[in-house]
Coordinates of C-alpha atoms and ligand atoms in Angstrom, one line a residue:
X18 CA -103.2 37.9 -5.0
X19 CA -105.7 35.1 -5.6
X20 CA -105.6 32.3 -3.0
X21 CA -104.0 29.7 -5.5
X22 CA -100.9 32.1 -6.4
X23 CA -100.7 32.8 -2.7
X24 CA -100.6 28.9 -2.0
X25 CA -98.3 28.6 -4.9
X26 CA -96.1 31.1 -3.1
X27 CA -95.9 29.3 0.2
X28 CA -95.0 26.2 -0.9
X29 CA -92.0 27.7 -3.0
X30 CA -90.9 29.3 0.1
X31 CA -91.3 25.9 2.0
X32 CA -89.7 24.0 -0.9
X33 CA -86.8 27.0 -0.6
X34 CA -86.6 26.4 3.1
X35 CA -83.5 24.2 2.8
X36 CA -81.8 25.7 -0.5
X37 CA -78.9 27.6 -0.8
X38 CA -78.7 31.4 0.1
X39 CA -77.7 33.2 -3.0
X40 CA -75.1 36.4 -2.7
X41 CA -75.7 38.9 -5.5
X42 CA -72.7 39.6 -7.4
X43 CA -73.9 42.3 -10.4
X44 CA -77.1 43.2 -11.7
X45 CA -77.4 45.0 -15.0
X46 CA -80.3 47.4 -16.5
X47 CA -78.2 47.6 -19.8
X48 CA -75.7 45.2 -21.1
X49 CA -72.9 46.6 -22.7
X50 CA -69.5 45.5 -24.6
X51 CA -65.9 47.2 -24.1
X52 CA -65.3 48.6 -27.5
X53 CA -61.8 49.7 -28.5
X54 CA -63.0 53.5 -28.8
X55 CA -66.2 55.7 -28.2
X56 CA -66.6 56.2 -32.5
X57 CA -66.7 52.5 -32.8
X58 CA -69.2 51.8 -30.4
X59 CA -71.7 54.8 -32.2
X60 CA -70.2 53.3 -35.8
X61 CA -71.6 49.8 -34.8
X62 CA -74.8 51.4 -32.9
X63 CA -75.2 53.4 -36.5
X64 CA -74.6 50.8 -39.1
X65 CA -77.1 48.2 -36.9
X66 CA -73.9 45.6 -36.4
X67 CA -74.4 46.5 -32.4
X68 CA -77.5 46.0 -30.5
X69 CA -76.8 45.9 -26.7
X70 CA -80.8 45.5 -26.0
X71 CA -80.2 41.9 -27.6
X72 CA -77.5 40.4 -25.6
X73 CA -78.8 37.6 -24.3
X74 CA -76.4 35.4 -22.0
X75 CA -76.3 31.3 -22.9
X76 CA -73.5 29.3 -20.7
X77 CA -70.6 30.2 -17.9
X78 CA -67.3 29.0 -16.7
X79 CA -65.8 31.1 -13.9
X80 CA -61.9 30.6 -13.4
X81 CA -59.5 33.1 -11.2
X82 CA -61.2 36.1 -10.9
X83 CA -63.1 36.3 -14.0
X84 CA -66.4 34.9 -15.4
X85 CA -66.8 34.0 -19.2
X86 CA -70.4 34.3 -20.5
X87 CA -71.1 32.9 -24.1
X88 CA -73.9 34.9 -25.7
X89 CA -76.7 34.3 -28.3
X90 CA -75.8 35.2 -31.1
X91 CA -78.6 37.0 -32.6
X92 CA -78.4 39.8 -35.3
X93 CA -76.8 42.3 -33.8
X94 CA -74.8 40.6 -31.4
X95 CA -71.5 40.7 -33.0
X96 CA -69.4 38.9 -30.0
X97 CA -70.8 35.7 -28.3
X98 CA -67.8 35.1 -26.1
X99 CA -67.1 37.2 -23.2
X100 CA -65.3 38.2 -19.8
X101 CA -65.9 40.8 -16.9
X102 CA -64.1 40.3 -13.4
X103 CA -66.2 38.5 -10.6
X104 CA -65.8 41.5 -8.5
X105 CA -65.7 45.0 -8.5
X106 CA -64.6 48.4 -6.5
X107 CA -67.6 50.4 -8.0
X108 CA -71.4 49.3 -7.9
X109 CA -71.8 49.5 -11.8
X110 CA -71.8 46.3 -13.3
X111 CA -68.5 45.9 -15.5
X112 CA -68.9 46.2 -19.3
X113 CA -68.6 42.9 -21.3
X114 CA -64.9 42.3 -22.6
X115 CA -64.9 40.9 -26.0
X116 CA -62.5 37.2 -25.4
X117 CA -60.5 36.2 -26.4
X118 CA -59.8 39.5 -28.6
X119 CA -62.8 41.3 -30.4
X120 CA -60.7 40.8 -33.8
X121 CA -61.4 36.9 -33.5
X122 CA -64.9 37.8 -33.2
X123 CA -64.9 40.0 -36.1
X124 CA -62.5 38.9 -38.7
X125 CA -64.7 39.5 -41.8
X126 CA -62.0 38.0 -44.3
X127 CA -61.6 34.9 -42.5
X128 CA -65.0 34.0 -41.6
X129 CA -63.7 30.2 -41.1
X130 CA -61.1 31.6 -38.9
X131 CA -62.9 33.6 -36.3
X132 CA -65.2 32.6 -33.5
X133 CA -68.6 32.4 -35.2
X134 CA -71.0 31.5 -32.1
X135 CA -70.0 30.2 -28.8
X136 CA -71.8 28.3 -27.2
X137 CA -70.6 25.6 -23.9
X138 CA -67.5 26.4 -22.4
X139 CA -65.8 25.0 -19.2
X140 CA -62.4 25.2 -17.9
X141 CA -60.2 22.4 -16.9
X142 CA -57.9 21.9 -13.9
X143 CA -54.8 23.6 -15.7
X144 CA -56.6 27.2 -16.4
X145 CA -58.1 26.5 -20.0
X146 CA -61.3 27.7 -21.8
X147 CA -63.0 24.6 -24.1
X148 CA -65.0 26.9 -25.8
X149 CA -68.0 24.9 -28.3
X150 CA -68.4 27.1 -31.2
X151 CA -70.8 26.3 -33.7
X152 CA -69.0 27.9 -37.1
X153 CA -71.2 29.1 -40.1
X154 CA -73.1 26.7 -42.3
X155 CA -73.2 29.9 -44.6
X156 CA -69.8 29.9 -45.3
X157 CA -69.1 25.9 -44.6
X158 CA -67.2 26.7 -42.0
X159 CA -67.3 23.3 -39.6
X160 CA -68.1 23.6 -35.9
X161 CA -64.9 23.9 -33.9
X162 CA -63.8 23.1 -30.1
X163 CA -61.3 26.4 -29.1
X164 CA -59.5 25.9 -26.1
X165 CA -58.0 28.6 -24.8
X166 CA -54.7 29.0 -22.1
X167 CA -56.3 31.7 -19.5
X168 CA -53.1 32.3 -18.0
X169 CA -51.6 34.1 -21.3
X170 CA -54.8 34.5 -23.4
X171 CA -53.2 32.2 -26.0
X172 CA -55.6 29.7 -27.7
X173 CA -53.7 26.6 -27.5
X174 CA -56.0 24.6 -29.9
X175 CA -58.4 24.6 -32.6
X176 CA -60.4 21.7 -33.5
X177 CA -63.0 21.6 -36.3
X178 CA -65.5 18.7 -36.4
X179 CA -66.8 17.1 -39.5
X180 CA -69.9 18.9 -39.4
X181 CA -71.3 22.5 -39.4
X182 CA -73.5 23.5 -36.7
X183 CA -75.4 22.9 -33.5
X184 CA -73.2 22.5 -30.4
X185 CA -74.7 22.8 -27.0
X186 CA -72.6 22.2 -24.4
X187 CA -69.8 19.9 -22.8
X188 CA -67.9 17.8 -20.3
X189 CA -63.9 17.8 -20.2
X190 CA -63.1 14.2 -18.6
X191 CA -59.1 14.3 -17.2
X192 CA -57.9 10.5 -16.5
X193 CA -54.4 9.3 -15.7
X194 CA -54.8 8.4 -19.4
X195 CA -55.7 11.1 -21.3
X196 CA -58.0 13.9 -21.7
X197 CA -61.8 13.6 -23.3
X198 CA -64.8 15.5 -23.8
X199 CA -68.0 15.0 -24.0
X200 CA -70.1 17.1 -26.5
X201 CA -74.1 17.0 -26.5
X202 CA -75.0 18.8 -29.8
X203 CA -78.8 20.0 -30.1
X204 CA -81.4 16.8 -30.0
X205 CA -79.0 14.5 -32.1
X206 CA -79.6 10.6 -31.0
X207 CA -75.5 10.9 -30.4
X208 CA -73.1 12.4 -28.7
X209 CA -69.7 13.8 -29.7
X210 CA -66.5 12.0 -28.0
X211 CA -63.1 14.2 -27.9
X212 CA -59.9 13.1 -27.4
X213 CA -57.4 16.1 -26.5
X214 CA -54.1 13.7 -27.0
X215 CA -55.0 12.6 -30.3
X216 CA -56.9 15.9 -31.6
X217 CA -59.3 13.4 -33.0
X218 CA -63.5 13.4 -32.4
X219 CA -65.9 11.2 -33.0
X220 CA -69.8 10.1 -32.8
X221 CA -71.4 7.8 -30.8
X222 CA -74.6 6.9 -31.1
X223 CA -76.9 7.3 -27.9
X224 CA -80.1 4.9 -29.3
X225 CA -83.7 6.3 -28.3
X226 CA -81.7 9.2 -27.0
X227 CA -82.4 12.6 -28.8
X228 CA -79.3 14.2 -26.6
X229 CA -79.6 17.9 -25.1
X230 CA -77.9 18.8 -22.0
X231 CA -74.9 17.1 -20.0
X232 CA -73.2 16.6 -16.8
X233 CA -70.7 14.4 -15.7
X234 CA -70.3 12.2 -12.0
X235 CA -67.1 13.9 -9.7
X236 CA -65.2 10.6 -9.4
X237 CA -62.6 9.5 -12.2
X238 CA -63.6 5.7 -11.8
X239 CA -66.9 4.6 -12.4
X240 CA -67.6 7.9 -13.5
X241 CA -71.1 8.1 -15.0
X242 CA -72.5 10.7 -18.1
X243 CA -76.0 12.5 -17.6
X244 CA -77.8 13.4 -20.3
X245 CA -81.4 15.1 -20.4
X246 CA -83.0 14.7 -23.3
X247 CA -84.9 17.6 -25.9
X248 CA -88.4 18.2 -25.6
X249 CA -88.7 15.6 -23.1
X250 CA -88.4 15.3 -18.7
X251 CA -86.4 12.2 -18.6
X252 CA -82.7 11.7 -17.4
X253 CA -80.2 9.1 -18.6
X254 CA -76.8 7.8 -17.2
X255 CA -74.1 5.7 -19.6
X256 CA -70.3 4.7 -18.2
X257 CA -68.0 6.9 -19.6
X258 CA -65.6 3.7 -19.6
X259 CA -66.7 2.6 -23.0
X260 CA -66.6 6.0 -24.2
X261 CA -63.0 6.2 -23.5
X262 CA -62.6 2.9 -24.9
X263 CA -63.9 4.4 -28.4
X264 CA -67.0 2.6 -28.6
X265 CA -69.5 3.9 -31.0
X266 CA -72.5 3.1 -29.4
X267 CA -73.4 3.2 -25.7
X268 CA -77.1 2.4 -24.6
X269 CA -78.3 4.9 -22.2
X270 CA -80.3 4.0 -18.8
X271 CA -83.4 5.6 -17.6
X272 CA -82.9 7.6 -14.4
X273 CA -86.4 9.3 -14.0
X274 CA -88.4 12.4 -14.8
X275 CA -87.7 15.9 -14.3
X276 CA -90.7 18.1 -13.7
X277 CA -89.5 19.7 -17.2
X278 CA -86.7 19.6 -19.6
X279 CA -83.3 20.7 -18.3
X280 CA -81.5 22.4 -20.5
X281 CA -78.1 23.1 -18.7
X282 CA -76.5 20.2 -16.2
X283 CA -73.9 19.9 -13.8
X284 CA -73.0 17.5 -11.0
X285 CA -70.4 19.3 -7.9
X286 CA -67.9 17.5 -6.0
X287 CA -70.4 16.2 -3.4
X288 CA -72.3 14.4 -6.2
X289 CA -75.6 17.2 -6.2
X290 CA -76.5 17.5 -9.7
X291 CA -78.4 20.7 -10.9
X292 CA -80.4 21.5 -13.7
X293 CA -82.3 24.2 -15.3
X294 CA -85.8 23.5 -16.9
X295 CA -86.7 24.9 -19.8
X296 CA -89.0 27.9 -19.3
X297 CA -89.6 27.2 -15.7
X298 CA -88.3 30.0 -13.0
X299 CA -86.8 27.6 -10.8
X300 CA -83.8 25.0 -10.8
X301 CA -83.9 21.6 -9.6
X302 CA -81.3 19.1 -7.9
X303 CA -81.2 15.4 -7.4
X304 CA -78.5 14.2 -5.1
X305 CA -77.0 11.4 -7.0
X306 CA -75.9 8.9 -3.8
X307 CA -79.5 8.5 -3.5
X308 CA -82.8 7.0 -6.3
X309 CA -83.7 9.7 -8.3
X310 CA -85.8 12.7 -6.5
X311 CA -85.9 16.3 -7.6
X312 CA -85.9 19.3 -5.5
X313 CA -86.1 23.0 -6.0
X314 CA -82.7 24.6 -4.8
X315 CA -83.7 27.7 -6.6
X316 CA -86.6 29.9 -7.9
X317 CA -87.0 33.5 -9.0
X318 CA -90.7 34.7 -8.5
X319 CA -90.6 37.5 -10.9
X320 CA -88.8 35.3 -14.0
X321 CA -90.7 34.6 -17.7
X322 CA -88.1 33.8 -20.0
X323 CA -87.6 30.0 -21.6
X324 CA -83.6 29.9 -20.8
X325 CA -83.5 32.2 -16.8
X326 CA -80.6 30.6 -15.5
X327 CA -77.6 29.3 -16.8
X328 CA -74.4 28.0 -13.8
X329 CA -70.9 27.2 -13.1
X330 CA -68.5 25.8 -10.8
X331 CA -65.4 27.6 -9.8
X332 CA -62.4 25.7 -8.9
X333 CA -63.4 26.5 -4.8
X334 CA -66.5 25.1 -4.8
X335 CA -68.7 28.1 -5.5
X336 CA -71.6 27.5 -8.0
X337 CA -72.7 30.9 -9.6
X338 CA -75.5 31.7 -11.4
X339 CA -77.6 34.1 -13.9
X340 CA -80.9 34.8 -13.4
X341 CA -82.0 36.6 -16.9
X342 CA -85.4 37.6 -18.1
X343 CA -84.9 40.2 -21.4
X344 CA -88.1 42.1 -20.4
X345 CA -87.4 42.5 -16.5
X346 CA -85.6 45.5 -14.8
X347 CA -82.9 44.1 -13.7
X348 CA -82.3 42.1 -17.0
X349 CA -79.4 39.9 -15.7
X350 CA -78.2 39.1 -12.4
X351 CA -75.2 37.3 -11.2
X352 CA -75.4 35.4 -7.9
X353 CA -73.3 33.1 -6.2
X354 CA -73.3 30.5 -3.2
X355 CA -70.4 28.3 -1.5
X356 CA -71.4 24.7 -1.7
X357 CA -68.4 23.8 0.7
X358 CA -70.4 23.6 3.7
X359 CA -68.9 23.9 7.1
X360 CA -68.9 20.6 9.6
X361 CA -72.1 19.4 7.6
X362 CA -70.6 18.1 4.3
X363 CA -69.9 14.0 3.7
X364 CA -66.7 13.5 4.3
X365 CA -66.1 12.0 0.8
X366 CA -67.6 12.6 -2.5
X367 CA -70.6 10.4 -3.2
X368 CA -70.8 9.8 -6.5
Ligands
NAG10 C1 -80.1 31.1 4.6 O1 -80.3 32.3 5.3 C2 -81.4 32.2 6.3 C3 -81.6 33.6 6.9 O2 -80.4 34.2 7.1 C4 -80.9 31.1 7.4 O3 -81.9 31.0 8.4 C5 -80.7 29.8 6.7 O4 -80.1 28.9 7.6 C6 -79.7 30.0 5.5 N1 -79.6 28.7 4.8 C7 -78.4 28.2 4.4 C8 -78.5 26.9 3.7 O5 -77.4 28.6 4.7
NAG11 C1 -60.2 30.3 -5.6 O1 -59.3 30.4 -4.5 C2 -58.0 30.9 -5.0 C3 -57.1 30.8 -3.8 O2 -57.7 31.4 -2.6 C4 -58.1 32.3 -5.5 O3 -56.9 32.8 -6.0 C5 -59.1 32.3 -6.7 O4 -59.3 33.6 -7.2 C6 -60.4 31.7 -6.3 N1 -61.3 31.5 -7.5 C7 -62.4 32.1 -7.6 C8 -63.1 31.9 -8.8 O5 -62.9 32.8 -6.7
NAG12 C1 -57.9 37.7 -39.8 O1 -57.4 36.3 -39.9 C2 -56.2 36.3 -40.7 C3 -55.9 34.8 -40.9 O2 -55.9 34.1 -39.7 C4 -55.1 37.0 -40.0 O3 -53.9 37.0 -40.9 C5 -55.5 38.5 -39.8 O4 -54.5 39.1 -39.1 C6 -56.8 38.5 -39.0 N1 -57.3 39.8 -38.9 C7 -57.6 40.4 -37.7 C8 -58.1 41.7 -37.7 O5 -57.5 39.7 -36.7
NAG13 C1 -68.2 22.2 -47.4 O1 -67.0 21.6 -46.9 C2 -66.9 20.2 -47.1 C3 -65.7 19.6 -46.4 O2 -64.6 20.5 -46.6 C4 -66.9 19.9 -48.6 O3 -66.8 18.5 -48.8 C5 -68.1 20.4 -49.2 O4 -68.1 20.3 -50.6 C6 -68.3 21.9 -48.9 N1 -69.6 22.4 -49.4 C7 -69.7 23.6 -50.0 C8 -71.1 23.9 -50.3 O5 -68.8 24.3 -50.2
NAG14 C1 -56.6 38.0 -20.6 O1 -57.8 38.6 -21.0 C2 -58.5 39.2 -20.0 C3 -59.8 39.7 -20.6 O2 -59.7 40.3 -21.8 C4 -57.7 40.4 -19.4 O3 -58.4 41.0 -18.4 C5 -56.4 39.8 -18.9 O4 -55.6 40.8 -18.4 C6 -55.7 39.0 -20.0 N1 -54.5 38.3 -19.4 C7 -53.4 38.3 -20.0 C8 -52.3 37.5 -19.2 O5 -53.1 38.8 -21.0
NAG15 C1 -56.0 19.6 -34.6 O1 -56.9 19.2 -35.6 C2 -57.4 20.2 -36.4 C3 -58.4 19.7 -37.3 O2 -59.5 19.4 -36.5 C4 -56.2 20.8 -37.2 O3 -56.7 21.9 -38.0 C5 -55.2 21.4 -36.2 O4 -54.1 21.8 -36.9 C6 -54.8 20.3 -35.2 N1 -53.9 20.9 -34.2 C7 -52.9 20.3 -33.8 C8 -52.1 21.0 -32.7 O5 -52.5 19.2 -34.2
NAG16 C1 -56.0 3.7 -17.5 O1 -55.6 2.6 -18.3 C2 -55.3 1.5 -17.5 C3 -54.7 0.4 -18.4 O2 -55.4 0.3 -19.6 C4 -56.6 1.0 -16.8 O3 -56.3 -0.1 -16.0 C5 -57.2 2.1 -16.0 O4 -58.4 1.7 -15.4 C6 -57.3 3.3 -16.8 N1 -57.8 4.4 -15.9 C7 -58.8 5.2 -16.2 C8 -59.2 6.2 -15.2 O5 -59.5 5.0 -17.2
NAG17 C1 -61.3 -1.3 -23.0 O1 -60.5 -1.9 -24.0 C2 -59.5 -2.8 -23.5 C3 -58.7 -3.3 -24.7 O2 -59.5 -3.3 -25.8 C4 -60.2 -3.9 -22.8 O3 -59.3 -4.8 -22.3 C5 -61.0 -3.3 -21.6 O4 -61.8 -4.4 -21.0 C6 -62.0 -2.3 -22.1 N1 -62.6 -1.6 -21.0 C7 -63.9 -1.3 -21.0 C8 -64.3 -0.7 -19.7 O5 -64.6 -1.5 -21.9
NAG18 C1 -76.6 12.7 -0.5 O1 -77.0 11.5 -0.1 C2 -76.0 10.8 0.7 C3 -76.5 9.4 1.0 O2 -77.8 9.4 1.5 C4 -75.7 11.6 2.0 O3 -74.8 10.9 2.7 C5 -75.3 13.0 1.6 O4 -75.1 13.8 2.7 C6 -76.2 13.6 0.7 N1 -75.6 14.9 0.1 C7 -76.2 16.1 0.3 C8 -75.4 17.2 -0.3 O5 -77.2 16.2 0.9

């Protein structure tokens, strides 16, 4: 190793000193979906609809006992929303279970009516999948927000957005007053406001602010929005009070810099928020009780790839994570760590 990789490599394991210890959950070689039969799996393998070296995983929401991974949805990748349990009796990692059925993924005749490319999901405190699906600018079909009962498979609702077309990810926000989310869409200088009660969305404008990933504060009042912007390192905050309120505009506030662009955000009970840099092996963390400061909670020395990790929350506190590089043996991982520490947590959230 030359000496600067080697002093590269001690101060990521100093930096790691502190960070969480990671269980691994799964690893996969080959990623594969549960098809109905053997001859549709070798039709779809034949006719080029089905190429399992392509799947590529994008966001996860972990609920129960199973995980939900949306997928890219490159040629060849015919489903983009999946499940597999988050544990197993055998060492082989499970196949990927087309959700909520494989026919919404591939319902040719009703190309406005199927589940074009999933993208963000969460779940919220009653057991439902949001799902952000982008629809098909092809076929005009809008972009649509799914959501999805996970206790009886059923999708509750279907809203479809005035436009066509890229979604990113989301926020659900649960007050005493209703239901919202927030929707970051790729680098728009807005971001998309739903309310569930009214089945209504609309934009507001985020000025200076080309929007890319989001998170939201734990606590209902004064709860804050994160976003991270495209192309750039820095972080912004805006009330979600006004949001709520149906303003269209809000003026975001500058945070700081991240040491890249984070791509995926999410803030925990305790008020930690995480990100994942674009192209960078490692995840950061700022702890948002305190002036903005990011730390490394978690690197992979072996990683190359411009989208590694991608996490979720389960309702217990335990954050899971992939750690995905398409040209690496293993190709994905799943890890997971309890963020409910014993004796040593605050006694109240933070944020
Ligand atoms: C992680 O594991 C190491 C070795 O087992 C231990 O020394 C360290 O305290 C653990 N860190 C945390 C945050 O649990
Ligand atoms: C969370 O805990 C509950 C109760 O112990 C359990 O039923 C559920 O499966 C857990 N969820 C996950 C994702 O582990
Ligand atoms: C395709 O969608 C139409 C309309 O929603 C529905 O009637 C039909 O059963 C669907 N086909 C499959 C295979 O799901
Ligand atoms: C797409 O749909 C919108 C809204 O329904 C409609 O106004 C527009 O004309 C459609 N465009 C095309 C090319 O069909
Ligand atoms: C919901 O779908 C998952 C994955 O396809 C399946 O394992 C589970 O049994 C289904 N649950 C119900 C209640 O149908
Ligand atoms: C919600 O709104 C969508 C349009 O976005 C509409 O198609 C759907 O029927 C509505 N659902 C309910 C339950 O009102
Ligand atoms: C709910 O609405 C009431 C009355 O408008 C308001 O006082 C309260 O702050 C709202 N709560 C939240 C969490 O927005
Ligand atoms: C929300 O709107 C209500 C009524 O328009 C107003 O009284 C209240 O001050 C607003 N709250 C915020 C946080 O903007
Ligand atoms: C975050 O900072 C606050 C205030 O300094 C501190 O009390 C809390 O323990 C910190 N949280 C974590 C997870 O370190």
């Amino acid at each position: 190793m030359p000496p600067f990789i080697v002093a590269i490599f001690l101060l990521s394991l100093s930096s790691l000193a502190s960070a969480a210890n990671f269980t691994h959950v799964f690893e996969w070689n080959d990623l594969e979906f549960e098809w109905p039969s053997e001859e549709s799996r070798t039709k779809a393998l034949e006719d080029g609809t089905y190429k399992p070296e392509i799947i590529y995983p994008r966001y996860m929401a972990v609920y129960g006992s199973r995980i939900f991974l949306s997928l890219k949805k490159n040629d060849g990748v015919p489903v983009s929303l999946v499940s597999f349990p988050t544990s197993s009796a055998t060492s082989a990692p499970p196949k990927l279970t087309p959700f909520p059925s494989l026919d919404i993924h591939l319902n040719e005749s009703e190309k406005c009516n199927m589940i074009n490319r999933a993208e963000g999901l969460q779940v919220d405190s009653v057991g439902r999948l949001w799902v952000l699906d982008w629809g098909n600018s092809l076929f005009n079909c809008s972009a649509k927000l799914w959501i999805v009962n996970l206790n009886n498979n059923e999708t509750e609702l279907i809203h479809q957005f005035s436009f066509t077309g890229q979604m990113h990810d989301l926020v659900i926000d649960e007050t005493p007053n209703g239901t919202f989310a927030y929707i970051a869409r790729w680098s728009d200088v807005n971001i998309v406001v739903f309310s569930l009660e009214r089945n209504e969305s609309w934009i507001v404008d985020t000025p200076g602010v080309e929007v890319l990933s989001i998170a939201m504060s734990p606590k209902v009042e004064r709860r804050q929005l994160y976003l991270g912007e495209l192309y750039s390192d820095e972080l912004y905050s805006i009330s979600v009070a006004a949001l709520r309120n149906g303003t269209r505009t809000a003026n975001p506030e500058f945070i700081g810099k991240w040491t890249g662009t984070p791509y995926r955000m999410l803030v925990d009970n305790h008020g930690t928020l995480f990100a994942a840099i674009l192209s960078e092996n490692y995840a950061s963390s700022w702890n948002t009780s305190q002036p903005f400061k990011e730390q490394r909670f978690h690197e992979v020395a072996e990683l190359d790839y411009v989208w590694s990790f991608t996490f979720a929350l389960d309702q217990n506190g335990t954050l899971w994570m992939t750690e995905f590089d398409k040209a690496k043996t293993p190709k994905l991982r799943i890890v997971k760590e309890s963020l409910e520490c014993s004796g040593s947590c605050p006694k109240n959230g933070t944020a």
